[in-house]
Short mmCIF file of C-alpha atoms in Angstrom, two decimals:
data_model
loop_
_atom_site.label_atom_id
_atom_site.label_comp_id
_atom_site.label_asym_id
_atom_site.label_seq_id
_atom_site.Cartn_x
_atom_site.Cartn_y
_atom_site.Cartn_z
CA MET A 9 16.41 13.76 11.62
CA SER A 10 15.78 11.97 8.34
CA ARG A 11 12.44 10.37 7.50
CA ALA A 12 13.96 6.91 7.96
CA ASP A 13 15.93 7.47 11.17
CA VAL A 14 13.20 7.72 13.80
CA ASP A 15 13.92 5.75 16.97
CA THR A 16 10.69 4.07 18.06
CA ALA A 17 11.95 4.31 21.65
CA GLU A 18 11.41 8.07 21.37
CA LEU A 19 7.69 7.68 20.77
CA THR A 20 5.46 8.64 23.68
CA ASP A 21 2.42 6.66 24.81
CA LEU A 22 0.29 9.27 23.05
CA ASP A 23 2.26 8.80 19.83
CA ARG A 24 1.75 5.06 20.00
CA ALA A 25 -1.95 5.47 20.74
CA ILE A 26 -2.37 7.75 17.71
CA ILE A 27 -0.55 5.36 15.39
CA ASN A 28 -2.44 2.33 16.65
CA ALA A 29 -5.87 3.93 16.78
CA PHE A 30 -6.03 5.99 13.62
CA GLN A 31 -4.54 4.07 10.71
CA GLY A 32 -8.12 4.11 9.47
CA GLY A 33 -11.56 5.14 10.64
CA PHE A 34 -10.70 8.78 11.27
CA PRO A 35 -13.91 10.85 11.38
CA VAL A 36 -14.94 12.82 8.29
CA VAL A 37 -16.62 15.75 10.05
CA GLU A 38 -15.85 19.45 10.14
CA ARG A 39 -13.78 19.26 13.36
CA PRO A 40 -12.57 15.63 13.33
CA PHE A 41 -9.95 15.88 16.07
CA GLU A 42 -12.63 16.46 18.71
CA PRO A 43 -14.36 13.05 18.41
CA ALA A 44 -10.93 11.46 17.81
CA ALA A 45 -9.62 12.88 21.11
CA THR A 46 -12.81 11.77 22.88
CA ALA A 47 -12.31 8.22 21.60
CA LEU A 48 -8.75 8.16 22.95
CA ARG A 49 -9.85 9.49 26.34
CA GLU A 50 -12.46 6.70 26.50
CA ARG A 51 -9.52 4.28 26.10
CA GLY A 52 -7.52 5.86 28.90
CA VAL A 53 -5.38 8.24 26.82
CA ASP A 54 -5.65 11.77 28.25
CA VAL A 55 -5.55 14.22 25.32
CA THR A 56 -7.47 17.24 24.07
CA ALA A 57 -8.36 17.93 20.45
CA SER A 58 -5.77 20.70 20.14
CA GLU A 59 -3.06 18.50 21.69
CA LEU A 60 -3.96 15.74 19.25
CA VAL A 61 -3.58 18.10 16.28
CA GLU A 62 -0.17 19.20 17.50
CA ARG A 63 1.04 15.65 18.08
CA VAL A 64 -0.08 14.41 14.66
CA ARG A 65 1.73 17.40 13.14
CA HIS A 66 4.85 16.51 15.13
CA LEU A 67 4.73 12.87 13.97
CA ASP A 68 4.39 14.02 10.38
CA ASP A 69 7.27 16.50 10.66
CA ALA A 70 9.49 13.87 12.32
CA GLY A 71 8.93 11.34 9.55
CA VAL A 72 7.01 8.86 11.67
CA LEU A 73 4.11 9.41 9.28
CA THR A 74 4.32 9.58 5.52
CA ARG A 75 1.17 11.71 5.64
CA PHE A 76 -2.16 12.26 7.36
CA GLY A 77 -5.40 12.04 5.42
CA ALA A 78 -7.19 9.97 2.82
CA LEU A 79 -5.46 7.00 1.22
CA VAL A 80 -6.70 7.28 -2.36
CA ASN A 81 -7.27 4.01 -4.24
CA ALA A 82 -5.67 4.79 -7.60
CA GLU A 83 -7.28 1.78 -9.27
CA GLU A 84 -10.75 3.22 -8.61
CA ILE A 85 -9.77 6.70 -9.79
CA GLY A 86 -8.81 5.63 -13.31
CA GLY A 87 -6.17 3.96 -15.43
CA THR A 88 -4.29 0.90 -14.25
CA ALA A 89 -1.10 -0.28 -12.57
CA THR A 90 0.77 -3.55 -12.88
CA LEU A 91 3.68 -5.32 -11.21
CA VAL A 92 6.59 -6.24 -13.46
CA ALA A 93 9.64 -8.43 -12.84
CA MET A 94 12.87 -8.62 -14.81
CA HIS A 95 16.46 -9.74 -14.63
CA ALA A 96 19.22 -7.14 -14.45
CA PRO A 97 22.74 -8.57 -14.97
CA GLU A 98 24.91 -7.99 -11.93
CA ASP A 99 27.67 -6.24 -13.88
CA ARG A 100 25.29 -3.55 -15.12
CA TYR A 101 22.55 -3.62 -12.52
CA ASP A 102 22.69 0.11 -11.75
CA GLU A 103 22.70 0.98 -15.45
CA VAL A 104 19.54 -1.10 -16.03
CA ALA A 105 17.92 0.46 -12.96
CA GLU A 106 18.57 3.93 -14.35
CA GLN A 107 17.06 2.94 -17.70
CA VAL A 108 13.94 1.54 -16.03
CA ASN A 109 13.59 4.43 -13.61
CA ALA A 110 13.87 6.98 -16.41
CA HIS A 111 10.38 6.00 -17.52
CA ARG A 112 7.92 8.30 -15.82
CA GLU A 113 5.36 5.49 -15.83
CA VAL A 114 7.54 3.52 -13.35
CA ALA A 115 6.28 4.48 -9.90
CA HIS A 116 8.15 2.05 -7.61
CA ASN A 117 11.21 -0.08 -8.22
CA TYR A 118 12.85 -2.51 -5.78
CA GLU A 119 15.87 -4.76 -5.85
CA ARG A 120 14.79 -8.15 -4.47
CA GLU A 121 16.68 -11.30 -3.53
CA HIS A 122 16.13 -13.82 -6.34
CA PRO A 123 18.68 -15.69 -8.46
CA HIS A 124 17.07 -14.47 -11.69
CA LEU A 125 14.23 -11.97 -11.29
CA ASN A 126 16.05 -9.42 -9.17
CA MET A 127 14.27 -6.19 -10.21
CA TRP A 128 10.60 -5.54 -9.44
CA PHE A 129 8.76 -2.39 -10.46
CA VAL A 130 5.25 -0.97 -10.82
CA VAL A 131 4.06 0.61 -14.05
CA SER A 132 1.18 3.09 -13.67
CA VAL A 133 -0.62 4.43 -16.74
CA ALA A 134 -3.81 6.31 -17.62
CA ASP A 135 -4.50 4.04 -20.60
CA GLU A 136 -4.16 0.28 -20.07
CA SER A 137 -2.85 -0.23 -23.60
CA ARG A 138 0.18 1.86 -22.66
CA VAL A 139 1.52 -0.93 -20.37
CA GLU A 140 2.74 -3.07 -23.27
CA GLU A 141 4.26 -0.03 -24.97
CA VAL A 142 6.26 0.89 -21.86
CA LEU A 143 7.45 -2.68 -21.36
CA GLY A 144 8.47 -2.89 -25.01
CA GLU A 145 10.51 0.28 -24.64
CA ILE A 146 12.20 -1.04 -21.49
CA GLU A 147 13.05 -4.35 -23.17
CA GLU A 148 14.55 -2.57 -26.18
CA GLU A 149 16.64 -0.23 -24.03
CA THR A 150 17.89 -2.83 -21.53
CA GLY A 151 18.05 -5.93 -23.75
CA GLN A 152 16.21 -7.85 -21.02
CA PRO A 153 12.75 -9.46 -21.16
CA THR A 154 10.07 -8.24 -18.76
CA TYR A 155 7.42 -10.35 -17.07
CA ASN A 156 4.09 -8.63 -16.55
CA LEU A 157 2.27 -9.79 -13.40
CA PRO A 158 -1.05 -7.91 -13.32
CA LYS A 159 -3.37 -8.40 -10.38
CA GLN A 160 -6.04 -11.01 -11.17
CA ASP A 161 -7.66 -11.16 -7.73
CA GLU A 162 -7.21 -8.86 -4.74
CA PHE A 163 -7.73 -10.50 -1.36
CA ARG A 164 -6.28 -7.81 0.90
CA VAL A 165 -4.67 -4.38 0.72
CA GLU A 166 -4.41 -3.05 4.24
CA ALA A 167 -0.95 -1.96 5.27
CA LYS A 168 -1.40 -1.30 8.98
CA PHE A 169 1.47 -1.42 11.46
CA MET A 170 0.76 -1.76 15.17
CA LEU A 171 3.06 -0.79 18.02
CA ASP A 172 3.31 -1.84 21.65
CA GLY A 173 1.32 0.67 23.68
CA PRO A 174 -2.22 1.96 24.16
CA VAL A 175 -5.01 0.82 21.82
CA PRO A 176 -2.94 -2.21 20.70
CA ASP A 177 -5.77 -3.66 18.61
CA GLY A 178 -6.23 -0.46 16.61
CA ASP A 179 -9.98 -0.82 16.96
CA VAL A 180 -11.03 2.84 16.86
CA ASP A 181 -13.42 3.33 13.94
CA LEU A 182 -15.17 6.68 13.72
CA SER A 183 -15.93 6.49 10.01
CA ASP A 184 -19.66 6.43 10.73
CA ARG A 185 -19.57 10.00 12.06
CA GLY A 186 -20.90 12.82 9.93
CA PRO A 187 -23.54 12.99 7.21
CA SER A 188 -25.26 9.95 5.75
CA VAL A 189 -24.20 9.42 2.15
CA THR A 190 -25.23 7.02 -0.61
CA PRO A 191 -22.66 5.39 -2.93
CA GLU A 192 -23.12 6.20 -6.61
CA ASP A 193 -22.99 3.64 -9.40
CA ARG A 194 -20.54 5.69 -11.45
CA ARG A 195 -16.95 4.89 -12.41
CA THR A 196 -16.05 8.28 -13.86
CA LEU A 197 -15.20 11.46 -11.96
CA THR A 198 -16.72 14.89 -12.34
CA PRO A 199 -14.24 17.77 -12.83
CA ASP A 200 -14.84 18.87 -9.21
CA GLU A 201 -14.21 15.33 -7.92
CA ARG A 202 -11.01 15.14 -9.93
CA ASP A 203 -9.80 18.40 -8.39
CA LEU A 204 -10.62 17.06 -4.92
CA VAL A 205 -8.68 13.82 -5.54
CA LEU A 206 -5.61 15.75 -6.65
CA GLU A 207 -5.86 18.11 -3.68
CA ILE A 208 -6.03 15.34 -1.05
CA GLN A 209 -3.81 12.65 -2.59
CA GLY A 210 -0.72 13.91 -0.76
CA GLY A 211 -2.52 14.28 2.56
CA LEU A 212 -4.87 16.61 4.39
CA PRO A 213 -3.82 19.78 6.19
CA ILE A 214 -3.06 18.96 9.82
CA SER A 215 -5.34 21.48 11.47
CA ALA A 216 -8.48 21.53 13.58
CA THR A 217 -10.53 21.88 10.36
CA PRO A 218 -8.72 19.93 7.60
CA TYR A 219 -11.76 19.47 5.35
CA ALA A 220 -12.63 23.16 5.55
CA ASP A 221 -9.03 23.97 4.61
CA VAL A 222 -9.34 21.73 1.53
CA ALA A 223 -12.63 23.42 0.64
CA ALA A 224 -10.96 26.83 0.89
CA GLU A 225 -8.17 25.73 -1.47
CA LEU A 226 -10.74 24.48 -3.98
CA GLU A 227 -13.05 27.47 -3.43
CA THR A 228 -15.95 25.16 -2.73
CA ASP A 229 -18.27 24.22 0.12
CA THR A 230 -16.95 22.38 3.19
CA GLU A 231 -20.06 20.20 3.39
CA TRP A 232 -19.49 19.05 -0.21
CA VAL A 233 -15.88 18.09 0.58
CA ILE A 234 -16.97 16.13 3.67
CA ARG A 235 -19.80 14.35 1.89
CA THR A 236 -17.65 13.51 -1.16
CA ILE A 237 -14.70 12.11 0.84
CA LYS A 238 -17.08 10.06 2.95
CA ARG A 239 -18.84 8.75 -0.19
CA PHE A 240 -15.46 7.98 -1.79
CA ASN A 241 -14.59 5.96 1.31
CA GLN A 242 -17.77 3.89 0.94
CA GLU A 243 -17.26 3.46 -2.81
CA GLY A 244 -13.63 2.35 -2.45
CA LYS A 245 -12.12 5.38 -4.16
CA VAL A 246 -10.59 6.11 -0.75
CA ARG A 247 -9.34 3.03 1.08
CA ARG A 248 -9.30 4.71 4.48
CA VAL A 249 -8.83 8.04 6.23
CA GLY A 250 -6.29 8.43 9.00
CA VAL A 251 -2.55 8.46 9.72
CA ILE A 252 -0.33 6.71 7.18
CA PRO A 253 2.80 5.56 9.04
CA ASN A 254 6.28 5.27 7.64
CA HIS A 255 6.72 1.58 8.45
CA TYR A 256 10.50 1.79 8.20
CA ALA A 257 10.46 4.50 10.88
CA LEU A 258 8.38 2.22 13.10
CA GLY A 259 11.00 -0.51 12.85
CA TYR A 260 9.24 -2.67 10.25
CA THR A 261 12.37 -3.00 8.15
CA GLU A 262 11.95 -6.61 7.01
CA ASN A 263 9.83 -6.55 3.87
CA GLY A 264 9.17 -10.08 2.61
CA MET A 265 7.24 -10.83 -0.58
CA THR A 266 6.19 -14.46 -0.22
CA VAL A 267 5.17 -16.21 -3.44
CA TRP A 268 3.35 -19.51 -3.72
CA ASN A 269 2.45 -22.03 -6.42
CA VAL A 270 -1.10 -22.58 -5.16
CA PRO A 271 -3.24 -25.14 -7.03
CA ASP A 272 -5.76 -23.24 -9.13
CA ASP A 273 -8.72 -25.15 -7.70
CA VAL A 274 -8.11 -23.90 -4.13
CA VAL A 275 -6.74 -20.40 -4.70
CA GLN A 276 -10.12 -18.75 -4.06
CA GLU A 277 -10.27 -20.43 -0.65
CA VAL A 278 -6.63 -19.80 0.20
CA GLY A 279 -6.86 -16.08 -0.61
CA PRO A 280 -9.35 -15.02 2.09
CA ALA A 281 -7.72 -17.34 4.65
CA VAL A 282 -4.26 -15.80 4.20
CA ALA A 283 -5.77 -12.31 3.99
CA SER A 284 -7.27 -12.82 7.46
CA LEU A 285 -3.77 -12.78 9.00
CA ASP A 286 -3.42 -9.24 10.34
CA PHE A 287 0.30 -8.99 9.50
CA VAL A 288 -0.31 -9.70 5.80
CA THR A 289 -0.56 -6.26 4.18
CA HIS A 290 -1.08 -7.20 0.52
CA CYS A 291 -2.47 -10.44 -0.88
CA TYR A 292 -3.10 -11.12 -4.60
CA ARG A 293 -3.43 -13.76 -7.30
CA ARG A 294 -1.20 -13.03 -10.30
CA PRO A 295 -0.33 -14.98 -13.47
CA ARG A 296 2.48 -17.51 -13.79
CA HIS A 297 5.08 -17.33 -16.58
CA GLU A 298 5.87 -20.82 -17.78
CA GLY A 299 9.51 -21.83 -17.48
CA VAL A 300 10.42 -18.63 -15.60
CA TRP A 301 7.93 -17.89 -12.82
CA PRO A 302 5.80 -20.73 -11.39
CA TYR A 303 4.05 -18.77 -8.62
CA ASN A 304 0.48 -17.46 -8.82
CA PHE A 305 -0.10 -16.17 -5.27
CA PHE A 306 1.61 -13.20 -3.56
CA ALA A 307 1.41 -12.35 0.16
CA MET A 308 3.41 -9.42 1.51
CA THR A 309 4.53 -9.56 5.13
CA HIS A 310 6.45 -7.06 7.25
CA GLY A 311 8.44 -7.65 10.41
CA ARG A 312 10.62 -5.75 12.86
CA SER A 313 13.35 -8.38 12.78
CA GLU A 314 14.46 -11.28 10.62
CA ALA A 315 13.19 -13.69 13.27
CA GLU A 316 9.76 -12.07 13.39
CA SER A 317 9.55 -12.12 9.59
CA GLN A 318 10.43 -15.80 9.45
CA GLU A 319 7.84 -16.58 12.12
CA ARG A 320 5.16 -14.76 10.15
CA ILE A 321 6.09 -16.52 6.93
CA GLU A 322 5.74 -19.84 8.73
CA GLN A 323 2.27 -18.79 9.86
CA VAL A 324 1.34 -18.09 6.24
CA ARG A 325 2.65 -21.53 5.33
CA ASP A 326 0.60 -23.14 8.10
CA VAL A 327 -2.56 -21.53 6.74
CA MET A 328 -1.65 -22.64 3.23
CA ALA A 329 -1.17 -26.22 4.45
CA GLU A 330 -4.81 -26.36 5.56
CA TYR A 331 -5.85 -26.24 1.90
CA TRP A 332 -3.12 -27.99 -0.10
CA ASP A 333 -0.02 -30.10 0.31
CA VAL A 334 2.64 -27.39 0.51
CA GLY A 335 6.09 -28.57 -0.52
CA ASP A 336 9.51 -27.17 0.27
CA GLN A 337 10.80 -23.66 -0.27
CA THR A 338 12.71 -23.05 -3.47
CA THR A 339 16.50 -23.26 -3.15
CA ASP A 340 19.33 -22.36 -5.52
CA ASP A 341 19.42 -26.02 -6.60
CA GLU A 342 15.78 -27.05 -6.66
CA GLN A 343 12.42 -25.51 -7.56
CA GLY A 344 9.96 -25.65 -4.66
CA ASP A 345 6.36 -24.67 -4.05
CA TRP A 346 7.10 -21.29 -2.52
CA ASP A 347 9.74 -18.66 -1.90
CA THR A 348 10.36 -15.35 -0.13
CA LEU A 349 11.89 -12.39 -1.93
CA PHE A 350 13.22 -9.81 0.52
CA SER A 351 13.81 -6.29 -0.74
CA THR A 352 17.43 -5.20 -0.48
CA ARG A 353 17.26 -1.74 -2.03
CA ILE A 354 14.65 0.86 -2.98
CA LEU A 355 15.55 1.92 -6.52
CA LYS A 356 12.68 4.33 -7.09
CA LYS A 357 9.64 5.40 -5.11
CA THR A 358 7.74 8.33 -6.57
CA GLY A 359 4.15 7.26 -6.06
CA ILE A 360 1.36 6.83 -8.56
CA ARG A 361 0.89 9.69 -11.05
CA MET A 362 -2.70 10.35 -10.07
CA ALA A 363 -3.27 13.46 -12.20
CA GLU A 364 -3.05 11.74 -15.56
CA ARG A 365 -5.11 8.77 -14.44
CA ALA A 366 -7.79 11.01 -12.95
CA ASP A 367 -7.84 13.27 -16.00
CA ALA A 368 -8.36 10.30 -18.31
CA ASN A 369 -11.35 9.19 -16.21
CA THR A 370 -13.04 12.59 -15.84
CA GLU A 371 -16.35 13.27 -17.53
#
């Protein structure tokens, strides 16, 4: 079974409970599956800690999960990343994609439905000044201009995907378990913290004692690993700890990037309002490019069907309309106030190169 061919009908009630309950808030304690299993039993899901370990491992092996563990926030680890759009001529689209993808700094690249800007990629670098160098190289190689769209404000980054089944609200939060820690006012990493980030970025071992297993790999103390991951979670270096689902495998195949020309004087009000919609996974303010790209607000939605996606986009529009006079959607003939760019092809998806960014930010 491939990682994209999981039939959600094959998921058991326990599988659905795990996915719903633990997309965040997983306990950071020496034996985390014990309080996690207790929390599920309190919600009517009969499972032991050992059964829970085995089922999470099964979900990971089957491709329902991309990984289990800590979702590291690359921005807080070091370096920077930016979203870039460009036009690739139809008659040499694949050639341009290969040229773009050949740059190791390009982490993700998607083909999106747009009459002009049909290629969207993320550039991740350890040194911010390197962004312009990479884009200059891409422009020279492809003969096409690039449009840098760095994040100016972040209103939401919380890609959670709920399923029908037990714990439908996903309200299990056990992140308060374990030792009390105090956030540190420090942007840089120590060498030991860097090693920990690199060890956990691809996921935790799926065992009864995942943090002890990490400590053994690093030849360090389990208590230090637990305290550091929990502190990272409070500081934002780790966004959350839990199961990271493969949303395609869960049936969330409709990936719509909605873009809006929000008046500048209301964007700070609109941002939190749109971010409060639980189906919006990413929500940012980004710069416009005069004459090419009029939109300054991005809200990513996901749906399990075209109809569900359209319904969710309309809900975003309804929220927008509470703050400004939203016009029509852009068409091939006329520029409107908003648009939706659906992804049609994944061109590259290698993830952020955390090692270089962490190294550059280590004391």
